[in-house]
mmCIF file of C-alpha atoms in Angstrom:
data_model
loop_
_atom_site.group_PDB
_atom_site.id
_atom_site.type_symbol
_atom_site.label_atom_id
_atom_site.label_comp_id
_atom_site.label_asym_id
_atom_site.label_seq_id
_atom_site.Cartn_x
_atom_site.Cartn_y
_atom_site.Cartn_z
ATOM 1 C CA MET A 1 3.130 54.398 86.648
ATOM 2 C CA MET A 2 4.649 51.560 84.632
ATOM 3 C CA GLU A 3 3.725 48.103 85.860
ATOM 4 C CA LEU A 4 6.703 46.266 87.313
ATOM 5 C CA SER A 5 7.879 43.274 85.316
ATOM 6 C CA PHE A 6 8.967 39.872 86.569
ATOM 7 C CA LEU A 7 12.658 40.761 86.287
ATOM 8 C CA GLY A 8 12.001 44.163 87.832
ATOM 9 C CA THR A 9 10.310 42.512 90.817
ATOM 10 C CA ILE A 10 13.296 40.198 91.302
ATOM 11 C CA ALA A 11 15.665 43.174 91.134
ATOM 12 C CA LEU A 12 13.658 45.120 93.736
ATOM 13 C CA THR A 13 13.501 42.092 96.025
ATOM 14 C CA LEU A 14 17.244 41.560 95.765
ATOM 15 C CA ARG A 15 17.891 45.253 96.407
ATOM 16 C CA ALA A 16 15.690 45.148 99.512
ATOM 17 C CA LEU A 17 17.514 42.026 100.744
ATOM 18 C CA ILE A 18 20.932 43.654 100.309
ATOM 19 C CA TYR A 19 19.693 46.821 102.029
ATOM 20 C CA SER A 20 18.476 44.787 105.004
ATOM 21 C CA ILE A 21 22.017 43.404 105.387
ATOM 22 C CA VAL A 22 23.967 46.596 104.626
ATOM 23 C CA PRO A 23 21.682 49.665 104.944
ATOM 24 C CA ILE A 24 23.954 51.955 102.923
ATOM 25 C CA PRO A 25 22.494 53.115 99.569
ATOM 26 C CA PHE A 26 25.908 53.460 97.897
ATOM 27 C CA VAL A 27 26.880 49.892 98.821
ATOM 28 C CA VAL A 28 23.505 48.571 97.642
ATOM 29 C CA ASP A 29 23.887 50.317 94.271
ATOM 30 C CA LEU A 30 27.441 49.009 93.937
ATOM 31 C CA VAL A 31 26.438 45.414 94.693
ATOM 32 C CA MET A 32 23.487 45.589 92.295
ATOM 33 C CA THR A 33 25.803 46.923 89.598
ATOM 34 C CA PHE A 34 28.197 44.010 90.051
ATOM 35 C CA VAL A 35 25.275 41.561 90.027
ATOM 36 C CA GLY A 36 24.081 43.063 86.746
ATOM 37 C CA ILE A 37 27.569 42.859 85.232
ATOM 38 C CA ALA A 38 27.872 39.205 86.289
ATOM 39 C CA LEU A 39 24.495 38.399 84.723
ATOM 40 C CA LEU A 40 25.401 40.135 81.463
ATOM 41 C CA LEU A 41 28.740 38.312 81.244
ATOM 42 C CA GLY A 42 26.902 35.066 81.940
ATOM 43 C CA ILE A 43 24.449 35.781 79.120
ATOM 44 C CA ILE A 44 27.284 36.511 76.687
ATOM 45 C CA SER A 45 29.236 33.391 77.676
ATOM 46 C CA MET A 46 26.203 31.128 77.448
ATOM 47 C CA ALA A 47 25.245 32.695 74.114
ATOM 48 C CA ALA A 48 28.677 31.832 72.699
ATOM 49 C CA ILE A 49 28.353 28.232 73.892
ATOM 50 C CA VAL A 50 24.810 27.780 72.583
ATOM 51 C CA PHE A 51 25.347 29.636 69.309
ATOM 52 C CA THR A 52 28.424 27.612 68.329
ATOM 53 C CA TYR A 53 26.398 24.426 68.631
ATOM 54 C CA ALA A 54 23.325 25.935 66.974
ATOM 55 C CA GLU A 55 25.316 27.326 64.063
ATOM 56 C CA ARG A 56 26.921 23.964 63.360
ATOM 57 C CA LYS A 57 23.556 22.250 63.393
ATOM 58 C CA ILE A 58 21.967 24.930 61.202
ATOM 59 C CA CYS A 59 24.890 24.736 58.790
ATOM 60 C CA ALA A 60 24.583 20.947 58.691
ATOM 61 C CA PHE A 61 20.839 21.176 58.043
ATOM 62 C CA ILE A 62 21.228 23.693 55.195
ATOM 63 C CA GLN A 63 24.115 21.785 53.586
ATOM 64 C CA VAL A 64 22.540 18.346 54.187
ATOM 65 C CA ARG A 65 25.207 17.175 56.628
ATOM 66 C CA ILE A 66 25.091 15.634 60.090
ATOM 67 C CA GLY A 67 26.909 18.143 62.284
ATOM 68 C CA PRO A 68 28.231 17.399 65.813
ATOM 69 C CA ASN A 69 27.171 13.887 66.835
ATOM 70 C CA ARG A 70 29.970 12.389 68.951
ATOM 71 C CA VAL A 71 30.756 14.336 72.124
ATOM 72 C CA GLY A 72 27.729 14.309 74.395
ATOM 73 C CA GLY A 73 25.603 11.559 72.899
ATOM 74 C CA ARG A 74 24.109 11.236 69.436
ATOM 75 C CA PHE A 75 23.310 14.974 69.260
ATOM 76 C CA GLY A 76 26.809 16.177 70.193
ATOM 77 C CA LEU A 77 25.494 18.501 72.895
ATOM 78 C CA LEU A 78 28.820 18.632 74.733
ATOM 79 C CA GLN A 79 30.826 19.632 71.663
ATOM 80 C CA PRO A 80 30.967 23.339 72.720
ATOM 81 C CA ILE A 81 32.369 22.258 76.116
ATOM 82 C CA ALA A 82 35.032 20.197 74.344
ATOM 83 C CA ASP A 83 35.907 23.206 72.181
ATOM 84 C CA MET A 84 36.215 25.407 75.254
ATOM 85 C CA LEU A 85 38.537 22.919 76.991
ATOM 86 C CA LYS A 86 40.625 22.689 73.825
ATOM 87 C CA LEU A 87 41.051 26.468 73.637
ATOM 88 C CA MET A 88 41.939 26.698 77.331
ATOM 89 C CA SER A 89 44.625 24.030 76.976
ATOM 90 C CA LYS A 90 46.271 25.426 73.837
ATOM 91 C CA GLU A 91 49.690 27.043 74.120
ATOM 92 C CA ASP A 92 49.740 30.832 74.059
ATOM 93 C CA ILE A 93 52.390 31.813 71.484
ATOM 94 C CA MET A 94 53.483 35.385 70.793
ATOM 95 C CA PRO A 95 55.014 35.933 67.327
ATOM 96 C CA ALA A 96 58.586 37.150 67.091
ATOM 97 C CA GLY A 97 58.851 40.844 66.314
ATOM 98 C CA ALA A 98 55.326 41.625 67.528
ATOM 99 C CA ASP A 99 54.517 44.726 69.548
ATOM 100 C CA LYS A 100 53.974 42.838 72.800
ATOM 101 C CA VAL A 101 51.821 45.388 74.643
ATOM 102 C CA VAL A 102 49.514 46.259 71.727
ATOM 103 C CA TRP A 103 49.296 42.610 70.627
ATOM 104 C CA ALA A 104 48.265 41.485 74.120
ATOM 105 C CA LEU A 105 45.746 44.297 74.637
ATOM 106 C CA SER A 106 43.894 43.789 71.347
ATOM 107 C CA PRO A 107 41.674 40.764 72.232
ATOM 108 C CA ALA A 108 40.889 42.121 75.696
ATOM 109 C CA LEU A 109 39.932 45.576 74.395
ATOM 110 C CA LEU A 110 37.787 44.042 71.658
ATOM 111 C CA PHE A 111 35.659 42.180 74.192
ATOM 112 C CA VAL A 112 35.069 45.292 76.368
ATOM 113 C CA PRO A 113 32.753 47.249 73.994
ATOM 114 C CA ALA A 114 31.110 43.995 72.858
ATOM 115 C CA ALA A 115 30.066 43.341 76.474
ATOM 116 C CA LEU A 116 29.516 46.931 77.616
ATOM 117 C CA VAL A 117 26.691 47.659 75.167
ATOM 118 C CA TYR A 118 24.471 45.144 76.953
ATOM 119 C CA ALA A 119 24.160 47.574 79.854
ATOM 120 C CA PHE A 120 21.826 49.778 77.773
ATOM 121 C CA PHE A 121 19.384 47.104 76.558
ATOM 122 C CA PRO A 122 15.931 46.938 78.244
ATOM 123 C CA PHE A 123 15.406 43.190 78.639
ATOM 124 C CA ASP A 124 12.043 43.796 80.338
ATOM 125 C CA ALA A 125 10.067 46.660 81.834
ATOM 126 C CA GLY A 126 12.415 48.234 84.378
ATOM 127 C CA ALA A 127 15.104 45.577 83.742
ATOM 128 C CA VAL A 128 17.982 47.624 82.320
ATOM 129 C CA LEU A 129 21.376 48.131 83.921
ATOM 130 C CA ALA A 130 21.962 51.685 82.627
ATOM 131 C CA ASP A 131 18.635 53.382 81.866
ATOM 132 C CA VAL A 132 19.783 56.758 80.480
ATOM 133 C CA ASN A 133 17.999 59.339 78.345
ATOM 134 C CA VAL A 134 20.714 59.217 75.679
ATOM 135 C CA GLY A 135 20.953 55.419 75.572
ATOM 136 C CA VAL A 136 21.065 55.211 71.762
ATOM 137 C CA PHE A 137 23.888 57.745 71.607
ATOM 138 C CA LEU A 138 25.948 55.963 74.274
ATOM 139 C CA LEU A 139 25.227 52.572 72.724
ATOM 140 C CA PHE A 140 26.789 53.493 69.402
ATOM 141 C CA ALA A 141 29.541 55.565 70.985
ATOM 142 C CA VAL A 142 30.671 52.449 72.877
ATOM 143 C CA SER A 143 30.168 49.972 70.027
ATOM 144 C CA GLY A 144 32.092 52.231 67.653
ATOM 145 C CA GLN A 145 35.256 51.579 69.665
ATOM 146 C CA ALA A 146 35.338 47.969 68.410
ATOM 147 C CA VAL A 147 37.190 49.009 65.245
ATOM 148 C CA LEU A 148 40.418 49.983 67.023
ATOM 149 C CA PRO A 149 41.272 46.579 68.636
ATOM 150 C CA PHE A 150 41.065 44.842 65.248
ATOM 151 C CA LEU A 151 43.511 47.335 63.787
ATOM 152 C CA MET A 152 45.742 46.983 66.859
ATOM 153 C CA GLY A 153 45.849 43.201 66.517
ATOM 154 C CA GLY A 154 46.576 43.331 62.815
ATOM 155 C CA TYR A 155 49.290 45.976 63.109
ATOM 156 C CA ALA A 156 51.001 44.529 66.208
ATOM 157 C CA SER A 157 51.235 40.960 64.864
ATOM 158 C CA ASN A 158 54.146 41.748 62.525
ATOM 159 C CA ASN A 159 52.345 39.859 59.770
ATOM 160 C CA LYS A 160 51.321 41.374 56.438
ATOM 161 C CA TYR A 161 48.188 39.210 56.231
ATOM 162 C CA SER A 162 47.120 40.316 59.713
ATOM 163 C CA PHE A 163 47.738 43.942 58.800
ATOM 164 C CA ILE A 164 45.676 43.666 55.606
ATOM 165 C CA GLY A 165 42.867 42.053 57.605
ATOM 166 C CA GLY A 166 42.988 44.873 60.157
ATOM 167 C CA MET A 167 42.800 47.509 57.412
ATOM 168 C CA ARG A 168 39.942 45.667 55.747
ATOM 169 C CA ILE A 169 37.853 45.682 58.891
ATOM 170 C CA VAL A 170 38.427 49.403 59.411
ATOM 171 C CA GLY A 171 37.175 50.131 55.899
ATOM 172 C CA GLN A 172 34.231 47.773 56.161
ATOM 173 C CA MET A 173 32.995 48.735 59.623
ATOM 174 C CA LEU A 174 33.311 52.474 59.005
ATOM 175 C CA SER A 175 31.494 52.106 55.679
ATOM 176 C CA TYR A 176 28.507 50.326 57.220
ATOM 177 C CA GLU A 177 28.367 52.367 60.424
ATOM 178 C CA ALA A 178 26.819 55.258 58.482
ATOM 179 C CA PRO A 179 23.821 53.412 56.970
ATOM 180 C CA LEU A 180 23.320 51.548 60.268
ATOM 181 C CA LEU A 181 22.910 54.811 62.174
ATOM 182 C CA PHE A 182 20.854 56.498 59.448
ATOM 183 C CA SER A 183 18.485 53.516 59.341
ATOM 184 C CA LEU A 184 17.632 54.084 63.005
ATOM 185 C CA LEU A 185 17.046 57.825 62.641
ATOM 186 C CA GLY A 186 13.516 57.248 61.362
ATOM 187 C CA VAL A 187 12.658 55.270 64.496
ATOM 188 C CA ILE A 188 14.162 57.976 66.704
ATOM 189 C CA MET A 189 12.252 60.689 64.811
ATOM 190 C CA ILE A 190 8.919 58.911 65.346
ATOM 191 C CA THR A 191 9.649 58.158 68.994
ATOM 192 C CA GLY A 192 11.161 61.550 69.782
ATOM 193 C CA SER A 193 13.515 59.977 72.302
ATOM 194 C CA LEU A 194 17.000 58.472 72.540
ATOM 195 C CA ARG A 195 15.931 56.314 75.476
ATOM 196 C CA LEU A 196 15.686 52.658 74.444
ATOM 197 C CA ASP A 197 12.817 51.882 76.821
ATOM 198 C CA ASP A 198 10.768 54.732 75.308
ATOM 199 C CA ILE A 199 11.258 53.182 71.864
ATOM 200 C CA VAL A 200 9.987 49.823 73.131
ATOM 201 C CA GLN A 201 7.008 51.328 74.969
ATOM 202 C CA MET A 202 5.877 53.317 71.940
ATOM 203 C CA GLN A 203 5.820 50.127 69.867
ATOM 204 C CA ALA A 204 3.687 48.499 72.563
ATOM 205 C CA GLN A 205 1.213 51.392 72.316
ATOM 206 C CA THR A 206 1.060 51.629 68.509
ATOM 207 C CA ARG A 207 2.664 48.971 66.306
ATOM 208 C CA TRP A 208 6.103 47.509 65.739
ATOM 209 C CA PHE A 209 8.390 49.742 63.741
ATOM 210 C CA ILE A 210 9.158 46.954 61.275
ATOM 211 C CA PHE A 211 5.728 47.740 59.777
ATOM 212 C CA MET A 212 6.221 51.517 59.927
ATOM 213 C CA GLN A 213 9.872 51.438 58.797
ATOM 214 C CA PRO A 214 10.281 48.385 56.505
ATOM 215 C CA LEU A 215 13.016 49.984 54.384
ATOM 216 C CA ALA A 216 14.933 50.982 57.500
ATOM 217 C CA PHE A 217 14.697 47.418 58.815
ATOM 218 C CA VAL A 218 16.164 45.940 55.613
ATOM 219 C CA ILE A 219 18.993 48.500 55.613
ATOM 220 C CA PHE A 220 19.664 47.898 59.297
ATOM 221 C CA LEU A 221 19.744 44.130 58.867
ATOM 222 C CA ILE A 222 22.257 44.275 55.999
ATOM 223 C CA ALA A 223 24.446 46.819 57.790
ATOM 224 C CA ALA A 224 24.298 44.867 61.058
ATOM 225 C CA VAL A 225 25.492 41.676 59.339
ATOM 226 C CA ALA A 226 28.365 43.669 57.840
ATOM 227 C CA GLU A 227 29.209 45.173 61.225
ATOM 228 C CA THR A 228 29.432 41.713 62.786
ATOM 229 C CA ASN A 229 31.808 40.602 59.986
ATOM 230 C CA ARG A 230 29.747 37.587 59.035
ATOM 231 C CA THR A 231 29.185 36.086 55.594
ATOM 232 C CA PRO A 232 28.636 37.491 53.013
ATOM 233 C CA PHE A 233 30.705 40.295 54.587
ATOM 234 C CA ASP A 234 33.471 38.232 56.216
ATOM 235 C CA LEU A 235 36.353 39.896 54.386
ATOM 236 C CA VAL A 236 38.297 40.223 57.617
ATOM 237 C CA GLU A 237 38.920 36.486 57.801
ATOM 238 C CA GLY A 238 39.281 35.585 54.123
ATOM 239 C CA GLU A 239 41.116 32.261 54.416
ATOM 240 C CA SER A 240 41.815 32.006 50.676
ATOM 241 C CA GLU A 241 43.516 35.411 50.626
ATOM 242 C CA ILE A 242 44.801 36.519 54.037
ATOM 243 C CA ILE A 243 44.738 33.316 56.142
ATOM 244 C CA ALA A 244 42.745 34.489 59.192
ATOM 245 C CA GLY A 245 43.266 38.237 58.984
ATOM 246 C CA PRO A 246 43.977 39.987 62.299
ATOM 247 C CA PHE A 247 43.453 36.666 64.157
ATOM 248 C CA THR A 248 46.260 34.835 62.327
ATOM 249 C CA GLU A 249 48.909 35.141 65.060
ATOM 250 C CA TYR A 250 46.581 34.471 68.008
ATOM 251 C CA SER A 251 45.955 31.125 69.687
ATOM 252 C CA GLY A 252 44.349 29.664 72.788
ATOM 253 C CA MET A 253 42.317 31.967 74.990
ATOM 254 C CA ARG A 254 43.437 35.118 73.185
ATOM 255 C CA TRP A 255 41.853 33.802 69.999
ATOM 256 C CA ALA A 256 38.847 32.686 72.064
ATOM 257 C CA LEU A 257 38.262 36.310 73.132
ATOM 258 C CA PHE A 258 37.988 37.325 69.460
ATOM 259 C CA PHE A 259 35.625 34.405 68.971
ATOM 260 C CA LEU A 260 33.557 35.371 72.030
ATOM 261 C CA ALA A 261 33.339 38.990 70.863
ATOM 262 C CA GLU A 262 32.024 37.831 67.475
ATOM 263 C CA TYR A 263 29.111 35.980 69.032
ATOM 264 C CA ALA A 264 28.517 38.811 71.497
ATOM 265 C CA ASN A 265 28.224 41.164 68.515
ATOM 266 C CA LEU A 266 25.905 38.698 66.774
ATOM 267 C CA LEU A 267 23.570 38.739 69.771
ATOM 268 C CA THR A 268 23.918 42.533 69.963
ATOM 269 C CA ALA A 269 22.729 42.897 66.363
ATOM 270 C CA ALA A 270 19.759 40.616 67.098
ATOM 271 C CA ILE A 271 18.872 42.571 70.248
ATOM 272 C CA LEU A 272 19.112 45.894 68.407
ATOM 273 C CA ALA A 273 16.716 44.622 65.735
ATOM 274 C CA THR A 274 14.400 43.359 68.477
ATOM 275 C CA THR A 275 14.467 46.655 70.364
ATOM 276 C CA PHE A 276 14.122 49.051 67.435
ATOM 277 C CA PHE A 277 11.870 47.122 65.069
ATOM 278 C CA LEU A 278 10.215 44.131 66.799
ATOM 279 C CA GLY A 279 8.764 45.746 69.903
ATOM 280 C CA GLY A 280 11.419 44.640 72.382
ATOM 281 C CA TYR A 281 9.868 42.955 75.397
ATOM 282 C CA SER A 282 6.301 43.900 74.404
ATOM 283 C CA GLY A 283 3.928 41.045 73.596
ATOM 284 C CA PRO A 284 0.755 39.246 74.734
ATOM 285 C CA SER A 285 0.500 39.001 78.504
ATOM 286 C CA PHE A 286 0.427 35.187 78.665
ATOM 287 C CA LEU A 287 4.257 35.251 78.591
ATOM 288 C CA PRO A 288 6.611 37.508 80.588
ATOM 289 C CA GLY A 289 8.244 40.365 78.735
ATOM 290 C CA PHE A 290 11.764 38.951 78.948
ATOM 291 C CA VAL A 291 10.539 35.723 77.300
ATOM 292 C CA TRP A 292 9.154 37.672 74.337
ATOM 293 C CA PHE A 293 12.419 39.596 74.186
ATOM 294 C CA GLY A 294 14.440 36.381 74.133
ATOM 295 C CA LEU A 295 12.259 34.705 71.506
ATOM 296 C CA LYS A 296 12.516 37.675 69.137
ATOM 297 C CA ALA A 297 16.284 37.936 69.637
ATOM 298 C CA VAL A 298 16.770 34.213 68.979
ATOM 299 C CA LEU A 299 14.649 34.489 65.817
ATOM 300 C CA MET A 300 16.930 37.266 64.545
ATOM 301 C CA VAL A 301 20.038 35.227 65.408
ATOM 302 C CA LEU A 302 18.714 32.287 63.393
ATOM 303 C CA LEU A 303 17.974 34.611 60.466
ATOM 304 C CA ILE A 304 21.538 35.977 60.470
ATOM 305 C CA MET A 305 22.937 32.434 60.713
ATOM 306 C CA TRP A 306 20.816 31.449 57.736
ATOM 307 C CA PHE A 307 22.398 34.330 55.775
ATOM 308 C CA ARG A 308 25.873 33.019 56.576
ATOM 309 C CA TRP A 309 25.281 29.547 55.183
ATOM 310 C CA THR A 310 23.264 30.663 52.152
ATOM 311 C CA PHE A 311 25.014 33.607 50.475
ATOM 312 C CA PRO A 312 28.559 33.553 49.042
ATOM 313 C CA ARG A 313 31.265 35.966 50.151
ATOM 314 C CA THR A 314 31.597 39.103 48.033
ATOM 315 C CA ARG A 315 34.675 41.118 47.012
ATOM 316 C CA VAL A 316 35.946 44.013 49.090
ATOM 317 C CA ASP A 317 35.264 46.606 46.365
ATOM 318 C CA GLN A 318 31.694 45.315 45.963
ATOM 319 C CA ILE A 319 31.049 45.549 49.690
ATOM 320 C CA LEU A 320 32.355 49.102 50.021
ATOM 321 C CA THR A 321 30.558 50.239 46.868
ATOM 322 C CA PHE A 322 27.275 48.733 48.043
ATOM 323 C CA GLY A 323 27.592 50.425 51.436
ATOM 324 C CA TRP A 324 28.393 53.934 50.212
ATOM 325 C CA LYS A 325 26.495 54.053 46.914
ATOM 326 C CA VAL A 326 23.376 52.032 47.781
ATOM 327 C CA LEU A 327 22.731 51.762 51.520
ATOM 328 C CA VAL A 328 23.747 55.291 52.516
ATOM 329 C CA PRO A 329 21.501 57.004 49.901
ATOM 330 C CA LEU A 330 18.628 54.656 50.741
ATOM 331 C CA SER A 331 18.972 55.309 54.477
ATOM 332 C CA ILE A 332 18.977 59.084 53.888
ATOM 333 C CA LEU A 333 15.936 58.681 51.629
ATOM 334 C CA ASN A 334 14.184 56.781 54.434
ATOM 335 C CA VAL A 335 14.847 59.673 56.837
ATOM 336 C CA PHE A 336 13.426 62.091 54.253
ATOM 337 C CA LEU A 337 10.298 59.966 53.695
ATOM 338 C CA THR A 338 9.833 59.551 57.449
ATOM 339 C CA GLY A 339 9.867 63.321 57.885
ATOM 340 C CA ILE A 340 7.271 63.761 55.139
ATOM 341 C CA GLY A 341 5.076 61.045 56.665
ATOM 342 C CA MET A 342 5.297 62.598 60.119
ATOM 343 C CA TYR A 343 4.275 65.988 58.684
ATOM 344 C CA LEU A 344 1.356 64.600 56.691
ATOM 345 C CA PHE A 345 0.001 62.517 59.591
ATOM 346 C CA GLY A 346 0.499 65.295 62.130
ATOM 347 C CA ILE A 347 3.080 63.511 64.258
ATOM 348 C CA VAL A 348 5.341 66.575 64.359
#
């Protein structure tokens, strides 16, 4: 039997407390579900606040600048709070001629898959909101829905620049979805399971998959950066060409939802890399599993931020060509080599 983690112990204690108050299993499960949802939304919101500050400081360090240093003392620690208050106080303006229903639904629908995928991540042993046997399948089925809200926002804004940005993101995200999925097939083949916790536990028993699947990790990292629409793949919001793409006609909290979804997707990419290639919550016993999980995820976030402020933005034809003609063949080759390795070493 798997040893219960720190977070798992807290969850069991809270479940027992709720059951002592309302001894109805359905009610207990419902309350625990809402508690988990609240925690996940809190993690996403705090990540957006922390990452905005961290990215500005990292950018300033790389480009030899100062960064935020006014609001909140000499380090500018309260700058994200000031930004949040600014967005909340901005006027919400709907463009004339826009499709009102589709335009209004776009930012809300974009945030739903960005937040929902967190339900499948094992943050620690036994600490997962939706522990299902087909977790990988459901994870990408949900995250794949993020393309539609971008297209909705671009089309409904009645703005040619927004529409071009929406079409760009459809082409880019669909192009890099294929190598992203193929890069993970080798891990799934070795594990023999679509359950995320099984993938983590196998790495704890053998070795991290970054050492067994180095090519897959490189492909995944490039494709994940493209999927999150960050430099050098930020064609969606090419200010010199299409203003702000599908976000052009949004302001205030509607724009903030797009912004929040971007950082939620950034953390999602880091967590996926942590789960599939860096052993997830596994690590030496002197720290709890969720601490190891957090440290690895933060390391991946910093790596992706470093990419943004180091590499220049590429052209749309170069990005699509690189995805289909380089990453897709390499990811299929990795699956082929993984199968040969499994046969030679008797894993199959």
